[in-house]
Amino acid sequence: MKMQKNELRLIFWELTKRCNLKCVHCRAEAGEVFREELSAGEIVKTIDEVAAFAKPILVLTGGEPLYRSDIFDIARHAASKNLRVALATNGTLITNEIAQKIRETGIARVSISIDGADEIVHDSFRGIEGCFKAALRGAQALHEAGVEFQFNTTVTKRNVAQFERVVERARNEGAKALHVFMLVPVGCGAEIADSDMLSAEEYEKVLHRLYELSRDTGFEVKATCAPHYYRIIRQRARAEGRKITFETDGLSAVTRGCLAGTGVCFISHTGDVQPCGYLPLVAGNILHTPIKEIWESSELFSGLRDFSKLTGKCGACEYVAFCGGCRARAYFATGSPFDEEPYCQYAPARERIAKK
């Protein structure tokens, strides 16, 4: 498959690694300001560079981004450059006053991490007692301030039995959407992979149920870091005798599975540019190289955009352009981001034919 022109659609910017929670799957850390943390001036300079060549959604994340006292100045500047700005938070620090500041700053949407339908499951995953109730209070404050928000849920063995209840919780709390993440075993996630990671078979079942909920509930339920979903919706649509369109399938019809390095990049708190926050390979650093040059010319990103480099089942799969497999999970399994996705049970047609 030939290299394709790749538009920068999303930037996830880790403004800080500091956080007030102790999530079992996360790379963030509690503590004082990291000396390597980028200054507001360095961040603003790169925002200006981004706005000069692309108009991606800018997701301000962490750690807990609200730990930065200059978060609203950064968000305001990005919005002034006509970038759509989102905030990814655990929700526990959002008061009525903070919610008003979020609205006034021009942040278009806030995502709040909710990893269970009740406090027992959520708090055990997030590591701090009372954080479930605090997150819901934050969501309510956003709702009262007129700020759009969504819930983000990482599905693991701990909460998979509550999956449908989490969907209902999101809708009942006034969320605009639920974005579903499948655990990626990097950082602390690697330490819980054996105990918490769904098997390929369980993964497949959850994504099929996700498809059914997206069709039946009228509520936006979107798969993120779950590239197999974009194969599944095409398989299901074909079985139903219908075509996939934006009107019937929303954003799932116009995007693909793994966007690492093809439509998405991640900027760390030190300025390292990675394909995504879960794939710890560095394409460059914004303190030394302009973001446009990194995005357009880095060897790492160029390789990820060339699907012919993928090996194993992913390289043979007829759905490679829609799914692509999770490059971070491949890296976790073998040390190469180009190997096959290890948590996929699908057998590509070429493999099935070869075995006959």
Coordinates of C-alpha atoms in Angstrom, one line a residue:
M1 CA 0.0 0.0 0.0
K2 CA 1.4 3.4 -1.0
M3 CA 2.1 6.1 1.5
Q4 CA -0.9 8.5 2.0
K5 CA -1.1 12.2 2.7
N6 CA -1.7 12.4 6.4
E7 CA -3.5 15.3 8.0
L8 CA -2.7 16.2 11.6
R9 CA -6.1 15.7 13.2
L10 CA -5.5 15.4 16.9
I11 CA -2.7 16.4 19.3
F12 CA -2.7 15.0 22.8
W13 CA -0.5 17.3 24.9
E14 CA 0.7 16.0 28.3
L15 CA 1.1 19.4 30.0
T16 CA 2.3 17.7 33.2
K17 CA 2.9 14.3 34.7
R18 CA 1.6 15.4 38.1
C19 CA -1.7 14.0 39.3
N20 CA -3.7 13.7 42.5
L21 CA -4.8 10.1 41.8
K22 CA -2.9 6.8 41.7
C23 CA -4.4 5.0 38.8
V24 CA -3.2 1.4 38.3
H25 CA -2.8 1.8 34.5
C26 CA -1.3 5.3 34.1
R27 CA 2.1 6.8 33.4
A28 CA 1.4 9.9 35.6
E29 CA 2.9 10.6 39.0
A30 CA 2.0 12.6 42.0
G31 CA 4.5 15.1 43.3
E32 CA 6.0 18.5 42.8
V33 CA 6.6 20.2 39.5
F34 CA 8.9 18.3 37.2
R35 CA 12.0 20.3 36.3
E36 CA 11.7 19.2 32.7
E37 CA 8.1 20.5 32.3
L38 CA 7.7 22.8 29.3
S39 CA 7.1 26.5 30.1
A40 CA 4.0 28.3 29.0
G41 CA 6.2 30.2 26.5
E42 CA 7.5 27.0 24.9
I43 CA 4.0 25.6 24.7
V44 CA 2.6 28.8 23.2
K45 CA 5.4 28.9 20.6
T46 CA 4.5 25.4 19.4
I47 CA 0.8 26.1 19.4
D48 CA 1.5 29.0 17.0
E49 CA 3.6 26.6 14.8
V50 CA 0.8 24.1 14.8
A51 CA -1.8 26.7 13.8
A52 CA 0.3 27.8 10.9
F53 CA 0.1 24.5 9.1
A54 CA -2.9 22.5 10.5
K55 CA -6.1 22.8 12.5
P56 CA -6.1 19.7 14.8
I57 CA -8.2 19.2 17.9
L58 CA -5.8 20.0 20.8
V59 CA -6.4 17.8 23.8
L60 CA -4.8 19.2 26.9
T61 CA -4.0 16.2 29.1
G62 CA -1.6 14.9 31.8
G63 CA -1.2 13.6 34.5
E64 CA -3.9 16.0 35.7
P65 CA -3.8 19.1 33.5
L66 CA -5.6 21.2 36.1
Y67 CA -2.5 21.0 38.2
R68 CA -0.9 23.6 36.0
S69 CA -1.7 27.1 37.1
D70 CA -1.3 28.4 33.5
I71 CA -3.7 25.9 32.0
F72 CA -6.4 28.5 31.2
D73 CA -3.8 30.9 29.6
I74 CA -2.6 28.0 27.4
A75 CA -6.2 27.0 26.4
R76 CA -7.2 30.5 25.7
H77 CA -4.2 31.1 23.4
A78 CA -5.0 27.9 21.5
A79 CA -8.6 28.8 21.1
S80 CA -7.5 32.3 19.8
K81 CA -5.6 30.5 17.0
N82 CA -8.9 28.8 15.9
L83 CA -7.9 25.4 17.3
R84 CA -10.6 23.3 18.9
V85 CA -9.5 22.8 22.4
A86 CA -10.5 19.9 24.7
L87 CA -9.5 19.0 28.2
A88 CA -8.8 15.5 29.5
T89 CA -9.2 15.3 33.3
N90 CA -10.1 13.0 36.1
G91 CA -12.8 15.5 37.0
T92 CA -12.0 15.6 40.7
L93 CA -10.6 19.1 40.7
I94 CA -13.5 20.7 38.8
T95 CA -15.5 23.1 41.1
N96 CA -18.2 25.5 40.0
E97 CA -15.6 28.2 39.7
I98 CA -13.3 26.0 37.6
A99 CA -16.2 25.0 35.3
Q100 CA -16.9 28.6 34.7
K101 CA -13.3 29.3 33.8
I102 CA -13.3 26.3 31.4
R103 CA -16.3 27.7 29.6
E104 CA -14.9 31.3 29.5
T105 CA -11.6 30.0 28.2
G106 CA -13.1 28.5 25.1
I107 CA -12.5 24.8 25.8
A108 CA -15.1 23.0 23.6
R109 CA -15.3 19.7 25.5
V110 CA -14.1 18.1 28.6
S111 CA -13.5 14.3 29.0
I112 CA -13.7 12.8 32.4
S113 CA -12.3 9.4 33.2
I114 CA -15.0 7.1 34.7
D115 CA -13.8 3.5 35.1
G116 CA -16.8 1.9 36.8
A117 CA -20.5 2.3 37.3
D118 CA -20.0 2.7 41.0
E119 CA -17.5 4.0 43.5
I120 CA -16.2 0.5 44.5
V121 CA -14.9 -0.3 41.1
H122 CA -13.9 3.2 40.0
D123 CA -12.1 4.1 43.2
S124 CA -10.2 0.8 43.3
F125 CA -9.0 1.5 39.7
R126 CA -8.1 5.1 40.4
G127 CA -6.4 4.5 43.7
I128 CA -8.1 7.1 45.9
E129 CA -11.2 6.7 48.0
G130 CA -13.9 9.2 47.1
C131 CA -12.7 10.0 43.6
F132 CA -15.8 8.6 41.9
K133 CA -18.1 11.0 43.8
A134 CA -15.7 13.9 43.2
A135 CA -15.6 13.1 39.4
L136 CA -19.4 13.1 39.2
R137 CA -19.5 16.4 41.1
G138 CA -17.1 17.8 38.5
A139 CA -19.3 16.5 35.7
Q140 CA -22.3 18.2 37.4
A141 CA -20.5 21.5 37.7
L142 CA -19.7 21.3 33.9
H143 CA -23.3 20.5 33.1
E144 CA -24.5 23.5 35.1
A145 CA -21.9 25.8 33.5
G146 CA -23.1 24.7 30.0
V147 CA -19.8 22.9 29.1
E148 CA -20.0 19.8 26.9
F149 CA -18.4 16.8 28.4
Q150 CA -17.9 13.1 27.8
F151 CA -16.9 10.1 29.9
N152 CA -13.8 8.0 29.0
T153 CA -13.7 4.4 30.2
T154 CA -10.8 2.0 30.1
V155 CA -12.3 -1.5 29.9
T156 CA -10.5 -4.2 31.8
K157 CA -11.4 -7.4 33.6
R158 CA -12.2 -5.3 36.7
N159 CA -15.1 -3.4 35.1
V160 CA -16.1 -5.4 32.0
A161 CA -19.1 -6.8 33.8
Q162 CA -20.3 -3.2 34.4
F163 CA -19.8 -2.0 30.8
E164 CA -23.5 -1.5 30.0
R165 CA -24.1 0.2 33.3
V166 CA -21.3 2.6 32.6
V167 CA -23.0 3.5 29.3
E168 CA -26.2 4.2 31.2
R169 CA -24.4 6.2 33.8
A170 CA -22.8 8.4 31.2
R171 CA -26.1 9.1 29.5
N172 CA -27.9 9.7 32.8
E173 CA -25.2 12.2 34.0
G174 CA -25.7 14.3 30.9
A175 CA -22.5 13.3 29.0
K176 CA -22.5 13.9 25.3
A177 CA -20.7 10.6 24.7
L178 CA -18.8 7.6 26.1
H179 CA -15.4 6.9 24.6
V180 CA -14.3 3.3 25.3
F181 CA -10.6 2.6 25.6
M182 CA -9.2 -0.9 25.7
L183 CA -6.2 -1.3 28.1
V184 CA -2.8 -0.7 26.5
P185 CA -0.1 -2.5 28.5
V186 CA 2.5 0.3 28.7
G187 CA 3.7 2.2 31.8
C188 CA 1.8 0.9 34.9
G189 CA -0.5 -0.8 32.4
A190 CA 2.3 -3.3 31.7
E191 CA 2.3 -4.3 35.4
I192 CA -1.3 -5.2 35.3
A193 CA -1.5 -6.7 31.9
D194 CA -1.6 -10.3 33.1
S195 CA -4.3 -9.6 35.7
D196 CA -6.4 -7.0 33.9
M197 CA -6.1 -7.3 30.2
L198 CA -9.0 -8.8 28.4
S199 CA -8.3 -11.8 26.2
A200 CA -8.6 -11.5 22.4
E201 CA -12.0 -13.3 22.6
E202 CA -13.3 -11.1 25.4
Y203 CA -12.1 -8.0 23.5
E204 CA -14.0 -9.1 20.5
K205 CA -17.2 -9.7 22.4
V206 CA -17.0 -6.2 24.1
L207 CA -16.6 -4.5 20.7
H208 CA -19.5 -6.4 19.2
R209 CA -21.6 -5.3 22.1
L210 CA -20.3 -1.8 21.7
Y211 CA -21.5 -1.8 18.1
E212 CA -25.0 -3.0 19.1
L213 CA -25.2 -0.2 21.8
S214 CA -24.1 2.4 19.3
R215 CA -27.0 1.4 17.0
D216 CA -29.7 0.9 19.6
T217 CA -29.3 3.6 22.2
G218 CA -29.1 6.8 20.2
F219 CA -26.2 7.8 22.4
E220 CA -22.7 8.3 21.1
V221 CA -20.5 5.4 22.1
K222 CA -17.1 5.5 20.4
A223 CA -14.2 3.1 20.4
T224 CA -10.8 4.5 21.1
C225 CA -7.5 2.5 21.3
A226 CA -9.7 -0.3 20.0
P227 CA -8.9 -0.5 16.3
H228 CA -10.6 -3.9 15.8
Y229 CA -13.9 -2.0 16.1
Y230 CA -13.5 -0.5 12.7
R231 CA -13.3 -4.0 11.2
I232 CA -16.2 -5.2 13.2
I233 CA -18.6 -2.4 12.1
R234 CA -17.8 -3.2 8.5
Q235 CA -18.4 -6.9 9.1
R236 CA -21.7 -6.3 10.9
A237 CA -22.9 -3.7 8.3
R238 CA -22.1 -6.2 5.5
A239 CA -24.1 -8.9 7.3
E240 CA -27.0 -6.5 7.7
G241 CA -26.9 -5.6 4.0
R242 CA -26.2 -1.9 4.5
K243 CA -23.5 0.7 3.8
I244 CA -21.5 2.5 6.4
T245 CA -22.2 6.3 6.3
F246 CA -21.6 9.2 8.6
E247 CA -25.4 9.5 9.0
T248 CA -25.8 6.0 10.2
D249 CA -22.4 5.4 12.0
G250 CA -21.2 8.9 12.9
L251 CA -17.4 9.4 13.3
S252 CA -16.8 5.7 13.0
A253 CA -17.5 5.9 9.3
V254 CA -14.9 8.6 8.6
T255 CA -11.9 7.5 10.7
R256 CA -9.8 4.4 11.1
G257 CA -8.6 2.4 14.1
C258 CA -5.0 3.1 15.1
L259 CA -4.2 6.7 14.2
A260 CA -0.8 6.7 15.9
G261 CA 1.5 8.8 13.7
T262 CA -1.0 8.9 10.8
G263 CA -3.6 11.4 12.2
V264 CA -2.5 11.7 15.8
C265 CA 0.5 12.7 17.7
F266 CA 1.4 13.0 21.4
I267 CA 3.6 15.7 23.0
S268 CA 5.1 14.8 26.3
H269 CA 5.7 17.2 29.2
T270 CA 9.3 17.4 28.1
G271 CA 8.4 18.2 24.5
D272 CA 9.1 14.7 23.0
V273 CA 6.7 14.0 20.1
Q274 CA 5.4 10.4 20.0
P275 CA 2.9 8.6 17.7
C276 CA 0.6 8.3 20.7
G277 CA 0.8 8.5 24.4
Y278 CA 1.0 4.7 24.7
L279 CA 3.8 4.1 22.1
P280 CA 7.0 5.3 23.8
L281 CA 9.0 5.9 20.6
V282 CA 10.2 9.5 20.0
A283 CA 10.0 11.1 16.5
G284 CA 11.6 14.4 17.7
N285 CA 11.4 17.1 20.3
I286 CA 9.7 20.5 19.8
L287 CA 12.5 22.3 21.7
H288 CA 14.9 21.3 18.9
T289 CA 12.8 20.7 15.8
P290 CA 9.6 22.5 14.6
I291 CA 6.5 20.4 15.0
K292 CA 5.7 20.7 11.3
E293 CA 9.0 19.1 10.4
I294 CA 8.6 16.3 12.9
W295 CA 5.1 15.6 11.7
E296 CA 5.9 15.6 8.0
S297 CA 9.4 14.2 7.8
S298 CA 10.2 12.0 10.8
E299 CA 11.3 8.5 9.9
L300 CA 9.1 7.0 12.6
F301 CA 5.9 8.7 11.4
S302 CA 6.8 7.9 7.8
G303 CA 7.1 4.2 8.7
L304 CA 3.8 4.1 10.5
R305 CA 2.1 5.6 7.5
D306 CA 3.3 2.8 5.2
F307 CA 1.0 -0.2 5.8
S308 CA 3.3 -2.4 3.8
K309 CA 5.7 -2.4 6.7
L310 CA 3.2 -4.3 8.9
T311 CA 4.0 -7.9 9.5
G312 CA 2.1 -11.0 10.7
K313 CA -1.7 -11.0 10.5
C314 CA -1.9 -7.2 10.3
G315 CA 0.2 -7.2 7.2
A316 CA -2.0 -9.8 5.6
C317 CA -5.3 -8.4 6.7
E318 CA -7.9 -7.0 4.2
Y319 CA -9.0 -4.6 6.9
V320 CA -5.6 -3.0 7.4
A321 CA -6.6 0.4 6.1
F322 CA -9.6 0.5 8.5
C323 CA -8.1 -1.1 11.6
G324 CA -4.3 -1.3 11.4
G325 CA -4.0 -3.0 14.8
C326 CA -2.8 -1.2 17.9
R327 CA 0.9 -0.3 17.3
A328 CA 1.5 0.2 21.0
R329 CA 0.3 -3.3 21.9
A330 CA 2.4 -4.8 19.1
Y331 CA 5.4 -2.9 20.5
F332 CA 4.6 -4.2 24.0
A333 CA 4.5 -7.8 22.7
T334 CA 7.6 -7.9 20.5
G335 CA 9.5 -4.6 20.7
S336 CA 8.5 -3.6 17.2
P337 CA 5.6 -1.3 16.4
F338 CA 5.2 -3.0 13.0
D339 CA 4.3 -6.5 14.2
E340 CA 0.8 -7.9 14.4
E341 CA -1.7 -6.8 17.1
P342 CA -1.4 -9.5 19.8
Y343 CA -5.0 -9.1 21.1
C344 CA -6.9 -9.8 17.9
Q345 CA -8.5 -13.1 17.1
Y346 CA -9.5 -12.3 13.5
A347 CA -7.9 -14.5 10.8
P348 CA -7.3 -12.5 7.6
A349 CA -8.8 -13.9 4.4
R350 CA -5.3 -14.4 2.9
E351 CA -4.3 -16.6 5.9
R352 CA -7.5 -18.6 5.7
I353 CA -6.9 -19.3 2.0
A354 CA -3.3 -20.2 2.6
K355 CA -4.3 -22.8 5.1
K356 CA -6.7 -24.6 2.8

